Amino acid sequence: MSSDTLAQHAAVPETPDKAGTPRIVPQRRFGQWTAAAAVLLLLALAANSVLRNDAFQWGVVADYFTSTAVLRGLWLTLWLTAVVMVLGFALGTLLAAFRLSANPVLRAVSWGYVWLFRSIPILVQLLLWFNIGALYPQIFGVKTVDLLGPVTVAIIGLTLHEAAYAAEVVRGGILSVDRGQIEAAQALGLSRRRRWWRIVLPQAMRSIVPPAGNMLIGTLKGTSIVSVIAVQDLLYSVQLVYHRTYQVIPLLMVATVWYTVVTSLLGVGQYYVEKHYARGTERTR
Amino acid sequence: MSVMVDIRSVHKSFGPLQVLKGIDLAVRTGEVTVILGPSGSGKSTLLRTVNHLEKVDRGTISVDGELIGYRRSGDRLRELPEREVLRQRTRIGFVFQNFHLFPHLTVLENITEAPVSVLGRPRRAAAEAARRLLERVGLADKAGAYPGQLSGGQRQRVAIARALALEPRVLLFDEPTSALDPELVGEVLDVIRDLARQGTTMIVVTHEIGFAREVADTVVFMDDGRIVEQGPPGDVLDRPQHERTRAFLSKVL
């Protein structure tokens, strides 16, 4: 905001009014100039301290940035995020439909699910699933430990957690669609399925996409929690390296930069998805 | 003349509130029936029961000889499955006070949606028919626009075209001009007047007394969930028999 104001301030024309009415002089905003200068100075100092601190070992960061181990970890983080998002939102949409249904049993089940899985911290949940063998040593005659490896446990735990939040996001989106839209579709004889896919969901998406984008980014970073059950994601991969080489900071920087890069790309993607669903509305922000 | 919409002894309550207290009304084919009455008199609810957007508690409604929303089995009325109700609705056009166009679809897509997805018409044929309808309501150049880019009057004309696209046997209008700026009311009434001239069967809930006088074959005055009186506009509007009708007309004229 401040940069806009500064630019406008500078652009005010100095031409006198021909009709002789008094010229308007905008307020001088010395406070804003001072604040901007102070902030820029602090940022420059911070950047200087980071770049000139040899302990960051930027050379080591560069060496490991595209190493096979790191890329493999990145790949796992990416597909784990994708799988959890897809499954989580599929289950979440179902839960939202339950919650909005006329059937009180379905409504209660959906409410209970969201209550339970929002109450349990994801870390606790992962550890519980990881040790589920203590409760059920065998599932369908197979040893639980063999059936549920760390990656499977990660997918189950993260998905169940994600679905609880996705359910609320989707429900909010559906509630944001004007009731008259459904009536109009009913009056035209559109089938229940057609009403849902063609009329309600595309309009709900406008409200769903921003929080869903938030969740996608949260999930991407949140997957790093699976390092506690020894799943070799991006974080765990760099940890494996620095346990060997003791170059803790540069390897954490490798993970940090990769998380930032992917998050930024997702932000760009979200912009275009939002634009798509803003069709027909002049106001897009 | 045959009866297109036959409403018999219709009752409807919302919780403890009785909204319709026994309505009998016959709308003949090719005629325009205008329903007048104060807010809360039940006129919009009555209109919504005709295409089963509201279920009746008692009584029957038939359109073109077919019972709406139920089938008779012995002395019972059994509710029809939704699929059947949806099929019946394609024969009953409904125009809402607030248009309810689909904002994420273009004008053309709004109109072709039901013919294509419900009646299974080929997309190209539906689009051609939609363009003819747009021409009829004077919006031939707006096919590619989104509803948000149109004025209220234009939106309502698109909504009328959308209802006509299913070639319904009867058109229902629920206060079609009440959400419009005064200067835009005329263009919508013109379209409805035009439809009346072409012999479209219509039920119009409105507050436009002048329009009722000019276009209606029958004017119905409702109050407190009942029909107070009905008849040709000359009788009901100029020589009302009931005190309630006189009081209402004296306030709105």
Coordinates of C-alpha atoms in Angstrom, one line a residue:
Chain A
M1 CA 0.0 0.0 0.0
S2 CA 2.7 2.4 0.9
S3 CA 4.5 2.1 -2.4
D4 CA 1.2 2.9 -4.3
T5 CA 0.7 6.0 -2.1
L6 CA 4.2 7.2 -2.7
A7 CA 3.8 6.8 -6.5
Q8 CA 0.5 8.6 -6.5
H9 CA 1.9 11.4 -4.4
A10 CA 4.8 11.9 -6.9
A11 CA 2.5 11.9 -9.9
V12 CA 0.2 14.7 -8.8
P13 CA 0.3 17.3 -11.7
E14 CA 1.4 20.8 -10.7
T15 CA -0.7 22.6 -13.4
P16 CA -2.8 25.5 -12.0
D17 CA -6.5 25.3 -12.6
K18 CA -7.6 27.6 -15.5
A19 CA -10.9 28.6 -13.9
G20 CA -9.0 30.1 -11.0
T21 CA -10.4 27.8 -8.3
P22 CA -7.8 27.0 -5.7
R23 CA -5.4 24.2 -6.5
I24 CA -5.6 21.1 -4.2
V25 CA -2.3 20.2 -2.5
P26 CA -2.1 16.7 -1.1
Q27 CA -0.8 16.2 2.4
R28 CA 2.9 15.7 2.6
R29 CA 3.5 12.2 4.0
F30 CA 6.9 12.6 5.7
G31 CA 6.0 9.8 8.1
Q32 CA 5.5 7.3 5.3
W33 CA 8.9 8.2 3.7
T34 CA 10.7 7.8 7.0
A35 CA 9.1 4.5 7.7
A36 CA 9.8 3.2 4.2
A37 CA 13.5 4.2 4.5
A38 CA 13.9 2.6 8.0
V39 CA 12.4 -0.7 6.8
L40 CA 14.5 -0.8 3.7
L41 CA 17.6 -0.2 5.8
L42 CA 16.8 -3.0 8.2
L43 CA 16.1 -5.4 5.3
A44 CA 19.5 -4.5 3.7
L45 CA 21.2 -5.2 7.0
A46 CA 19.5 -8.5 7.4
A47 CA 20.4 -9.5 3.8
N48 CA 24.0 -8.5 4.3
S49 CA 24.3 -10.6 7.5
V50 CA 22.9 -13.6 5.7
L51 CA 25.0 -13.4 2.6
R52 CA 28.2 -12.6 4.4
N53 CA 27.8 -15.2 7.2
D54 CA 30.1 -18.1 6.0
A55 CA 28.3 -20.5 8.4
F56 CA 25.5 -20.7 5.9
Q57 CA 28.0 -22.4 3.6
W58 CA 26.1 -21.5 0.4
G59 CA 28.6 -23.6 -1.6
V60 CA 27.5 -26.7 0.3
V61 CA 23.8 -25.7 -0.3
A62 CA 24.5 -25.5 -4.1
D63 CA 26.3 -28.9 -4.0
Y64 CA 23.4 -30.7 -2.4
F65 CA 20.5 -28.7 -4.0
T66 CA 20.1 -31.1 -6.9
S67 CA 21.7 -34.2 -5.4
T68 CA 19.9 -37.5 -6.0
A69 CA 19.0 -38.0 -2.4
V70 CA 17.4 -34.5 -2.1
L71 CA 15.5 -34.8 -5.4
R72 CA 14.2 -38.2 -4.3
G73 CA 13.0 -36.7 -1.1
L74 CA 11.4 -33.8 -2.9
W75 CA 9.7 -36.2 -5.3
L76 CA 8.2 -38.1 -2.3
T77 CA 7.1 -34.9 -0.7
L78 CA 5.4 -33.8 -3.9
W79 CA 3.5 -37.0 -4.7
L80 CA 2.6 -37.5 -1.0
T81 CA 1.1 -34.0 -1.0
A82 CA -0.8 -34.6 -4.2
V83 CA -2.2 -38.0 -3.0
V84 CA -3.2 -36.5 0.4
M85 CA -4.9 -33.5 -1.2
V86 CA -6.9 -35.6 -3.7
L87 CA -8.0 -38.3 -1.2
G88 CA -8.5 -35.7 1.5
F89 CA -10.8 -33.5 -0.6
A90 CA -12.6 -36.5 -2.0
L91 CA -13.4 -37.7 1.5
G92 CA -14.0 -34.1 2.6
T93 CA -16.5 -33.5 -0.2
L94 CA -18.4 -36.6 0.8
L95 CA -18.4 -35.5 4.4
A96 CA -19.7 -32.1 3.4
A97 CA -22.5 -33.7 1.4
F98 CA -23.3 -35.8 4.5
R99 CA -23.4 -32.8 6.7
L100 CA -25.7 -30.9 4.3
S101 CA -28.0 -33.9 3.7
A102 CA -31.5 -34.2 5.1
N103 CA -30.6 -37.5 6.8
P104 CA -29.9 -36.8 10.5
V105 CA -27.7 -39.9 10.9
L106 CA -25.4 -38.8 8.0
R107 CA -25.3 -35.3 9.5
A108 CA -24.3 -36.6 12.9
V109 CA -21.6 -39.0 11.5
S110 CA -20.1 -36.1 9.5
W111 CA -20.1 -33.8 12.4
G112 CA -18.5 -36.5 14.6
Y113 CA -15.8 -37.2 12.1
V114 CA -14.8 -33.5 11.8
W115 CA -14.9 -33.1 15.6
L116 CA -12.7 -36.2 16.2
F117 CA -10.1 -35.6 13.6
R118 CA -9.7 -32.0 14.2
S119 CA -9.2 -32.7 17.9
I120 CA -6.3 -35.1 17.5
P121 CA -2.9 -33.5 16.6
I122 CA -1.6 -34.8 13.4
L123 CA 1.7 -35.9 15.1
V124 CA -0.2 -37.9 17.7
Q125 CA -2.4 -39.5 14.9
L126 CA 0.6 -40.5 12.9
L127 CA 2.3 -42.2 15.9
L128 CA -1.0 -44.0 16.7
W129 CA -1.4 -45.3 13.1
F130 CA 2.3 -46.2 13.2
N131 CA 1.7 -48.4 16.3
I132 CA -1.7 -49.7 15.3
G133 CA -0.2 -53.2 15.2
A134 CA -0.4 -53.1 19.0
L135 CA -4.2 -52.9 18.8
Y136 CA -4.7 -55.1 15.8
P137 CA -1.7 -57.4 15.3
Q138 CA -3.4 -58.9 12.2
I139 CA -5.7 -57.5 9.5
F140 CA -7.4 -60.0 7.2
G141 CA -4.8 -62.6 8.2
V142 CA -1.9 -60.4 7.3
K143 CA 0.5 -59.0 9.9
T144 CA -0.3 -55.3 10.4
V145 CA 3.3 -54.3 10.3
D146 CA 3.7 -55.8 6.9
L147 CA 0.5 -54.3 5.6
L148 CA 1.0 -50.8 6.9
G149 CA 4.5 -49.5 6.0
P150 CA 5.6 -46.0 7.0
V151 CA 4.4 -44.5 3.7
T152 CA 1.0 -46.1 3.9
V153 CA 0.7 -44.9 7.5
A154 CA 1.6 -41.4 6.3
I155 CA -1.0 -41.4 3.6
I156 CA -3.7 -42.7 5.9
G157 CA -2.9 -40.3 8.7
L158 CA -2.5 -37.2 6.6
T159 CA -5.6 -37.9 4.5
L160 CA -7.9 -38.5 7.5
H161 CA -6.6 -35.2 9.0
E162 CA -6.9 -33.3 5.8
A163 CA -10.5 -34.6 5.1
A164 CA -11.8 -33.1 8.3
Y165 CA -10.6 -29.6 7.3
A166 CA -11.5 -30.1 3.6
A167 CA -15.1 -31.0 4.7
E168 CA -15.5 -27.6 6.3
V169 CA -13.9 -25.8 3.4
V170 CA -16.2 -27.5 0.9
R171 CA -19.3 -27.1 3.1
G172 CA -18.5 -23.4 3.4
G173 CA -18.3 -23.1 -0.4
I174 CA -21.6 -24.9 -0.9
L175 CA -23.3 -22.7 1.6
S176 CA -22.0 -19.6 -0.2
V177 CA -24.1 -20.5 -3.3
D178 CA -27.4 -18.7 -3.4
R179 CA -30.4 -21.0 -2.6
G180 CA -32.2 -19.5 -5.6
Q181 CA -29.6 -21.1 -8.0
I182 CA -30.7 -24.6 -6.9
E183 CA -34.4 -23.6 -7.2
A184 CA -33.8 -22.2 -10.7
A185 CA -32.1 -25.5 -11.7
Q186 CA -34.9 -27.5 -10.2
A187 CA -37.5 -25.5 -12.0
L188 CA -35.7 -26.2 -15.3
G189 CA -35.8 -29.9 -14.5
L190 CA -32.1 -30.4 -14.0
S191 CA -31.2 -33.7 -12.4
R192 CA -29.7 -33.8 -8.9
R193 CA -26.3 -34.8 -10.3
R194 CA -26.4 -32.1 -13.0
R195 CA -27.4 -29.5 -10.4
W196 CA -24.4 -30.4 -8.3
W197 CA -21.8 -30.6 -11.0
R198 CA -22.9 -27.9 -13.3
I199 CA -24.6 -25.3 -11.1
V200 CA -23.6 -25.6 -7.4
L201 CA -20.0 -26.9 -7.4
P202 CA -18.6 -24.4 -10.1
Q203 CA -20.0 -21.5 -8.0
A204 CA -18.9 -23.0 -4.7
M205 CA -15.4 -23.3 -6.2
R206 CA -14.9 -19.5 -6.0
S207 CA -15.1 -19.8 -2.2
I208 CA -13.4 -23.1 -2.0
V209 CA -10.2 -22.3 -4.0
P210 CA -8.6 -19.7 -1.7
P211 CA -8.8 -21.8 1.5
A212 CA -8.0 -24.9 -0.5
G213 CA -4.9 -23.2 -1.8
N214 CA -4.0 -22.5 1.8
M215 CA -4.5 -26.1 2.7
L216 CA -2.4 -27.3 -0.3
I217 CA 0.5 -25.2 0.9
G218 CA 0.0 -26.2 4.5
T219 CA -0.1 -29.9 3.4
L220 CA 3.1 -29.5 1.4
K221 CA 4.9 -28.2 4.4
G222 CA 2.9 -30.4 6.8
T223 CA 4.2 -33.6 5.1
S224 CA 7.6 -32.9 6.7
I225 CA 6.0 -34.3 9.9
V226 CA 6.2 -37.8 8.4
S227 CA 10.0 -37.6 9.0
V228 CA 9.2 -38.7 12.6
I229 CA 8.1 -42.1 11.2
A230 CA 11.1 -42.4 9.0
V231 CA 9.4 -41.7 5.7
Q232 CA 12.1 -40.3 3.4
D233 CA 10.5 -37.0 2.4
L234 CA 12.4 -33.8 1.6
L235 CA 13.2 -33.0 5.3
Y236 CA 14.1 -36.6 6.2
S237 CA 16.4 -36.8 3.2
V238 CA 18.4 -33.7 4.2
Q239 CA 18.5 -35.0 7.8
L240 CA 20.0 -38.3 6.7
V241 CA 22.7 -36.3 4.9
Y242 CA 23.6 -34.0 7.8
H243 CA 23.6 -36.8 10.4
R244 CA 26.4 -38.1 8.3
T245 CA 28.2 -34.8 7.4
Y246 CA 27.2 -32.5 10.3
Q247 CA 26.5 -29.7 7.8
V248 CA 23.2 -29.0 9.5
I249 CA 22.5 -25.4 8.5
P250 CA 23.3 -25.7 4.8
L251 CA 21.2 -28.8 4.4
L252 CA 18.3 -27.3 6.2
M253 CA 18.7 -24.3 3.8
V254 CA 18.4 -26.8 0.9
A255 CA 15.0 -28.0 2.3
T256 CA 14.0 -24.4 3.0
V257 CA 14.7 -23.2 -0.5
W258 CA 12.9 -26.1 -2.1
Y259 CA 9.8 -25.7 0.1
T260 CA 9.8 -22.0 -0.9
V261 CA 10.2 -22.7 -4.6
V262 CA 7.4 -25.2 -4.7
T263 CA 5.1 -23.0 -2.5
S264 CA 5.7 -20.1 -4.9
L265 CA 4.8 -22.2 -7.9
L266 CA 1.6 -23.4 -6.2
G267 CA 0.7 -19.7 -5.5
V268 CA 1.0 -19.0 -9.2
G269 CA -1.2 -22.0 -10.1
Q270 CA -3.8 -20.8 -7.6
Y271 CA -4.0 -17.4 -9.3
Y272 CA -5.0 -19.0 -12.6
V273 CA -7.4 -21.5 -11.0
E274 CA -9.1 -18.5 -9.2
K275 CA -9.3 -16.6 -12.5
H276 CA -11.0 -19.6 -14.1
Y277 CA -13.7 -19.8 -11.5
A278 CA -14.2 -16.1 -11.4
R279 CA -15.9 -16.3 -14.9
G280 CA -18.9 -14.1 -15.1
T281 CA -18.1 -12.0 -12.1
E282 CA -16.6 -8.6 -12.7
R283 CA -15.2 -8.4 -9.2
T284 CA -12.3 -10.9 -9.0
R285 CA -10.6 -9.7 -5.8
Chain B
M1 CA -61.8 -23.8 -23.8
S2 CA -59.9 -26.5 -22.0
V3 CA -58.3 -26.0 -18.6
M4 CA -54.5 -25.9 -18.5
V5 CA -53.9 -25.5 -14.8
D6 CA -56.4 -26.9 -12.4
I7 CA -55.9 -26.1 -8.7
R8 CA -58.3 -27.7 -6.3
S9 CA -58.6 -27.1 -2.5
V10 CA -54.9 -26.5 -2.0
H11 CA -53.7 -26.1 1.5
K12 CA -50.2 -25.3 2.7
S13 CA -48.7 -24.4 6.0
F14 CA -45.2 -23.5 7.1
G15 CA -45.0 -24.8 10.6
P16 CA -47.9 -23.2 12.5
L17 CA -48.5 -20.6 9.8
Q18 CA -51.3 -21.4 7.4
V19 CA -50.3 -19.8 4.1
L20 CA -52.9 -21.3 1.7
K21 CA -56.3 -22.0 3.2
G22 CA -58.0 -23.8 0.4
I23 CA -57.4 -22.4 -3.1
D24 CA -59.5 -23.4 -6.1
L25 CA -58.4 -21.9 -9.4
A26 CA -58.8 -22.9 -13.1
V27 CA -56.5 -21.3 -15.7
R28 CA -57.8 -21.9 -19.2
T29 CA -55.5 -22.7 -22.1
G30 CA -54.2 -19.6 -23.9
E31 CA -55.3 -17.2 -21.1
V32 CA -53.4 -14.9 -18.8
T33 CA -54.2 -15.0 -15.2
V34 CA -52.9 -12.2 -13.0
I35 CA -52.7 -12.7 -9.2
L36 CA -52.8 -9.6 -7.1
G37 CA -52.7 -9.3 -3.3
P38 CA -50.8 -7.8 -0.4
S39 CA -47.5 -9.3 0.8
G40 CA -48.0 -12.5 2.7
S41 CA -51.3 -13.2 1.1
G42 CA -49.8 -16.5 -0.3
K43 CA -49.7 -15.7 -3.9
S44 CA -46.0 -16.5 -4.5
T45 CA -46.4 -19.8 -2.5
L46 CA -49.4 -20.7 -4.6
L47 CA -47.4 -20.2 -7.8
R48 CA -44.5 -22.3 -6.4
T49 CA -46.9 -25.2 -5.6
V50 CA -47.8 -25.3 -9.3
N51 CA -44.4 -26.6 -10.3
H52 CA -43.9 -28.5 -7.0
L53 CA -41.2 -26.2 -5.6
E54 CA -43.5 -26.2 -2.6
K55 CA -45.3 -29.4 -1.7
V56 CA -49.0 -29.0 -0.9
D57 CA -50.4 -30.3 2.4
R58 CA -53.8 -31.0 0.9
G59 CA -55.5 -30.7 -2.4
T60 CA -54.4 -31.3 -6.0
I61 CA -52.9 -29.4 -8.9
S62 CA -53.0 -30.6 -12.4
V63 CA -51.3 -29.1 -15.5
D64 CA -52.6 -30.2 -18.9
G65 CA -54.5 -33.0 -17.2
E66 CA -51.5 -34.4 -15.4
L67 CA -51.4 -34.5 -11.6
I68 CA -48.3 -32.6 -10.4
G69 CA -46.0 -34.2 -7.9
Y70 CA -48.2 -37.1 -7.0
R71 CA -49.9 -40.1 -8.5
R72 CA -53.3 -41.3 -7.4
S73 CA -53.5 -44.8 -6.0
G74 CA -57.0 -45.6 -4.7
D75 CA -57.8 -42.8 -2.2
R76 CA -54.2 -41.8 -1.7
L77 CA -51.8 -39.5 -3.4
R78 CA -48.3 -41.0 -3.5
E79 CA -45.4 -38.6 -4.0
L80 CA -43.7 -39.1 -7.3
P81 CA -39.9 -39.8 -7.4
E82 CA -37.8 -36.8 -8.1
R83 CA -37.1 -37.9 -11.7
E84 CA -40.8 -37.7 -12.5
V85 CA -41.2 -34.3 -10.9
L86 CA -38.3 -33.0 -12.9
R87 CA -39.9 -34.3 -16.1
Q88 CA -43.1 -32.5 -15.2
R89 CA -41.3 -29.3 -14.5
T90 CA -39.9 -29.1 -18.0
R91 CA -43.5 -28.4 -19.1
I92 CA -43.9 -25.6 -16.6
G93 CA -41.8 -22.5 -17.1
F94 CA -40.9 -20.5 -14.0
V95 CA -39.6 -16.9 -13.9
F96 CA -38.2 -15.7 -10.6
Q97 CA -38.4 -12.3 -9.0
N98 CA -34.6 -12.3 -8.7
F99 CA -34.0 -13.9 -12.1
H100 CA -31.6 -16.6 -10.7
L101 CA -29.6 -16.8 -13.9
F102 CA -26.5 -18.9 -13.5
P103 CA -23.8 -16.3 -13.2
H104 CA -20.9 -18.6 -14.3
L105 CA -22.6 -19.4 -17.6
T106 CA -23.0 -17.2 -20.6
V107 CA -26.4 -16.0 -21.6
L108 CA -26.5 -18.7 -24.4
E109 CA -25.4 -21.4 -22.0
N110 CA -28.0 -20.4 -19.5
I111 CA -30.7 -20.9 -22.1
T112 CA -29.3 -24.1 -23.7
E113 CA -28.5 -25.9 -20.4
A114 CA -31.9 -27.5 -19.8
P115 CA -32.8 -28.3 -23.4
V116 CA -29.4 -30.1 -23.8
S117 CA -29.0 -31.8 -20.4
V118 CA -32.7 -32.5 -19.7
L119 CA -34.4 -33.0 -23.0
G120 CA -31.3 -34.3 -24.8
R121 CA -31.4 -31.9 -27.7
P122 CA -28.3 -31.6 -29.8
R123 CA -26.1 -28.7 -28.7
R124 CA -26.2 -27.0 -32.1
A125 CA -29.9 -27.1 -32.5
A126 CA -30.4 -25.9 -28.9
A127 CA -28.0 -23.0 -29.6
E128 CA -29.9 -22.0 -32.7
A129 CA -33.2 -22.1 -30.9
A130 CA -31.7 -20.1 -28.1
R131 CA -30.6 -17.4 -30.5
R132 CA -34.1 -17.2 -31.9
L133 CA -35.4 -16.8 -28.4
L134 CA -32.9 -14.1 -27.7
E135 CA -34.0 -12.2 -30.8
R136 CA -37.6 -12.5 -29.6
V137 CA -36.8 -10.9 -26.3
G138 CA -34.6 -8.3 -28.1
L139 CA -31.2 -9.5 -26.9
A140 CA -29.8 -11.1 -30.0
D141 CA -26.4 -9.4 -29.4
K142 CA -26.0 -10.6 -25.8
A143 CA -25.5 -14.4 -26.4
G144 CA -21.9 -14.4 -25.3
A145 CA -22.3 -12.0 -22.3
Y146 CA -22.3 -13.1 -18.7
P147 CA -25.4 -12.3 -16.6
G148 CA -23.3 -9.9 -14.5
Q149 CA -22.7 -7.7 -17.5
L150 CA -26.5 -7.2 -18.1
S151 CA -29.0 -4.8 -16.6
G152 CA -31.8 -6.1 -14.4
G153 CA -34.3 -5.8 -17.2
Q154 CA -32.0 -7.6 -19.6
R155 CA -31.4 -10.4 -17.1
Q156 CA -35.1 -10.9 -16.6
R157 CA -35.6 -11.1 -20.4
V158 CA -32.9 -13.8 -20.6
A159 CA -34.6 -15.6 -17.7
I160 CA -37.8 -15.6 -19.7
A161 CA -36.0 -16.9 -22.8
R162 CA -34.5 -19.6 -20.6
A163 CA -37.9 -20.6 -19.4
L164 CA -39.3 -20.6 -23.0
A165 CA -36.4 -22.8 -24.3
L166 CA -38.2 -25.9 -22.8
E167 CA -41.3 -25.0 -24.8
P168 CA -43.5 -25.2 -21.7
R169 CA -47.3 -25.5 -21.8
V170 CA -47.6 -22.8 -19.1
L171 CA -45.4 -20.0 -17.9
L172 CA -45.4 -18.9 -14.2
F173 CA -44.1 -15.4 -13.3
D174 CA -43.3 -14.6 -9.7
E175 CA -43.2 -10.8 -9.4
P176 CA -41.1 -10.6 -12.5
T177 CA -40.6 -6.8 -12.3
S178 CA -40.4 -6.3 -8.5
A179 CA -36.6 -6.4 -8.4
L180 CA -36.2 -3.9 -11.2
D181 CA -35.5 -0.2 -11.4
P182 CA -38.7 1.6 -12.4
E183 CA -37.3 2.5 -15.8
L184 CA -36.6 -1.1 -16.7
V185 CA -40.0 -2.5 -15.8
G186 CA -41.4 -1.6 -19.2
E187 CA -39.1 -3.7 -21.3
V188 CA -39.9 -6.8 -19.3
L189 CA -43.7 -6.2 -19.4
D190 CA -43.4 -5.7 -23.2
V191 CA -42.0 -9.2 -23.6
I192 CA -44.7 -10.7 -21.4
R193 CA -47.4 -8.7 -23.3
D194 CA -46.0 -10.1 -26.5
L195 CA -46.2 -13.7 -25.2
A196 CA -49.8 -13.0 -24.2
R197 CA -50.6 -11.9 -27.7
Q198 CA -49.2 -15.2 -29.1
G199 CA -51.6 -17.2 -26.9
T200 CA -49.1 -18.4 -24.2
T201 CA -50.8 -19.6 -21.1
M202 CA -49.5 -17.6 -18.1
I203 CA -50.0 -17.1 -14.5
V204 CA -48.4 -13.8 -13.4
V205 CA -48.0 -12.7 -9.8
T206 CA -47.4 -8.9 -9.9
H207 CA -48.1 -5.5 -8.3
E208 CA -48.5 -3.9 -11.8
I209 CA -52.2 -3.0 -11.8
G210 CA -52.0 -1.3 -15.2
F211 CA -50.4 -4.4 -16.7
A212 CA -53.1 -6.6 -15.2
R213 CA -55.9 -4.4 -16.6
E214 CA -54.4 -4.5 -20.1
V215 CA -53.2 -8.1 -20.4
A216 CA -55.1 -10.3 -18.0
D217 CA -58.0 -12.4 -19.1
T218 CA -58.7 -13.1 -15.4
V219 CA -57.6 -11.1 -12.3
V220 CA -57.4 -13.0 -9.0
F221 CA -57.3 -11.1 -5.8
M222 CA -55.8 -13.0 -2.8
D223 CA -55.7 -12.1 0.8
D224 CA -54.7 -14.2 3.9
G225 CA -54.3 -17.5 2.0
R226 CA -57.7 -17.3 0.2
I227 CA -59.0 -16.1 -3.1
V228 CA -61.2 -13.1 -2.2
E229 CA -62.5 -12.6 -5.7
Q230 CA -61.7 -13.3 -9.3
G231 CA -63.0 -12.3 -12.7
P232 CA -62.3 -10.2 -15.8
P233 CA -60.1 -7.2 -15.0
G234 CA -63.0 -4.8 -15.7
D235 CA -65.0 -6.4 -12.9
V236 CA -62.3 -7.0 -10.2
L237 CA -60.3 -3.8 -10.8
D238 CA -63.1 -1.4 -11.5
R239 CA -66.1 -2.9 -9.7
P240 CA -64.7 -5.0 -6.9
Q241 CA -67.4 -6.8 -4.9
H242 CA -65.4 -7.1 -1.7
E243 CA -64.4 -4.5 0.8
R244 CA -60.9 -6.1 1.1
T245 CA -60.3 -5.8 -2.6
R246 CA -61.5 -2.2 -2.6
A247 CA -59.2 -1.3 0.3
F248 CA -56.2 -2.9 -1.4
L249 CA -56.9 -1.2 -4.8
S250 CA -57.4 2.2 -3.2
K251 CA -53.9 1.9 -1.7
V252 CA -52.0 0.7 -4.8
L253 CA -53.8 2.8 -7.5

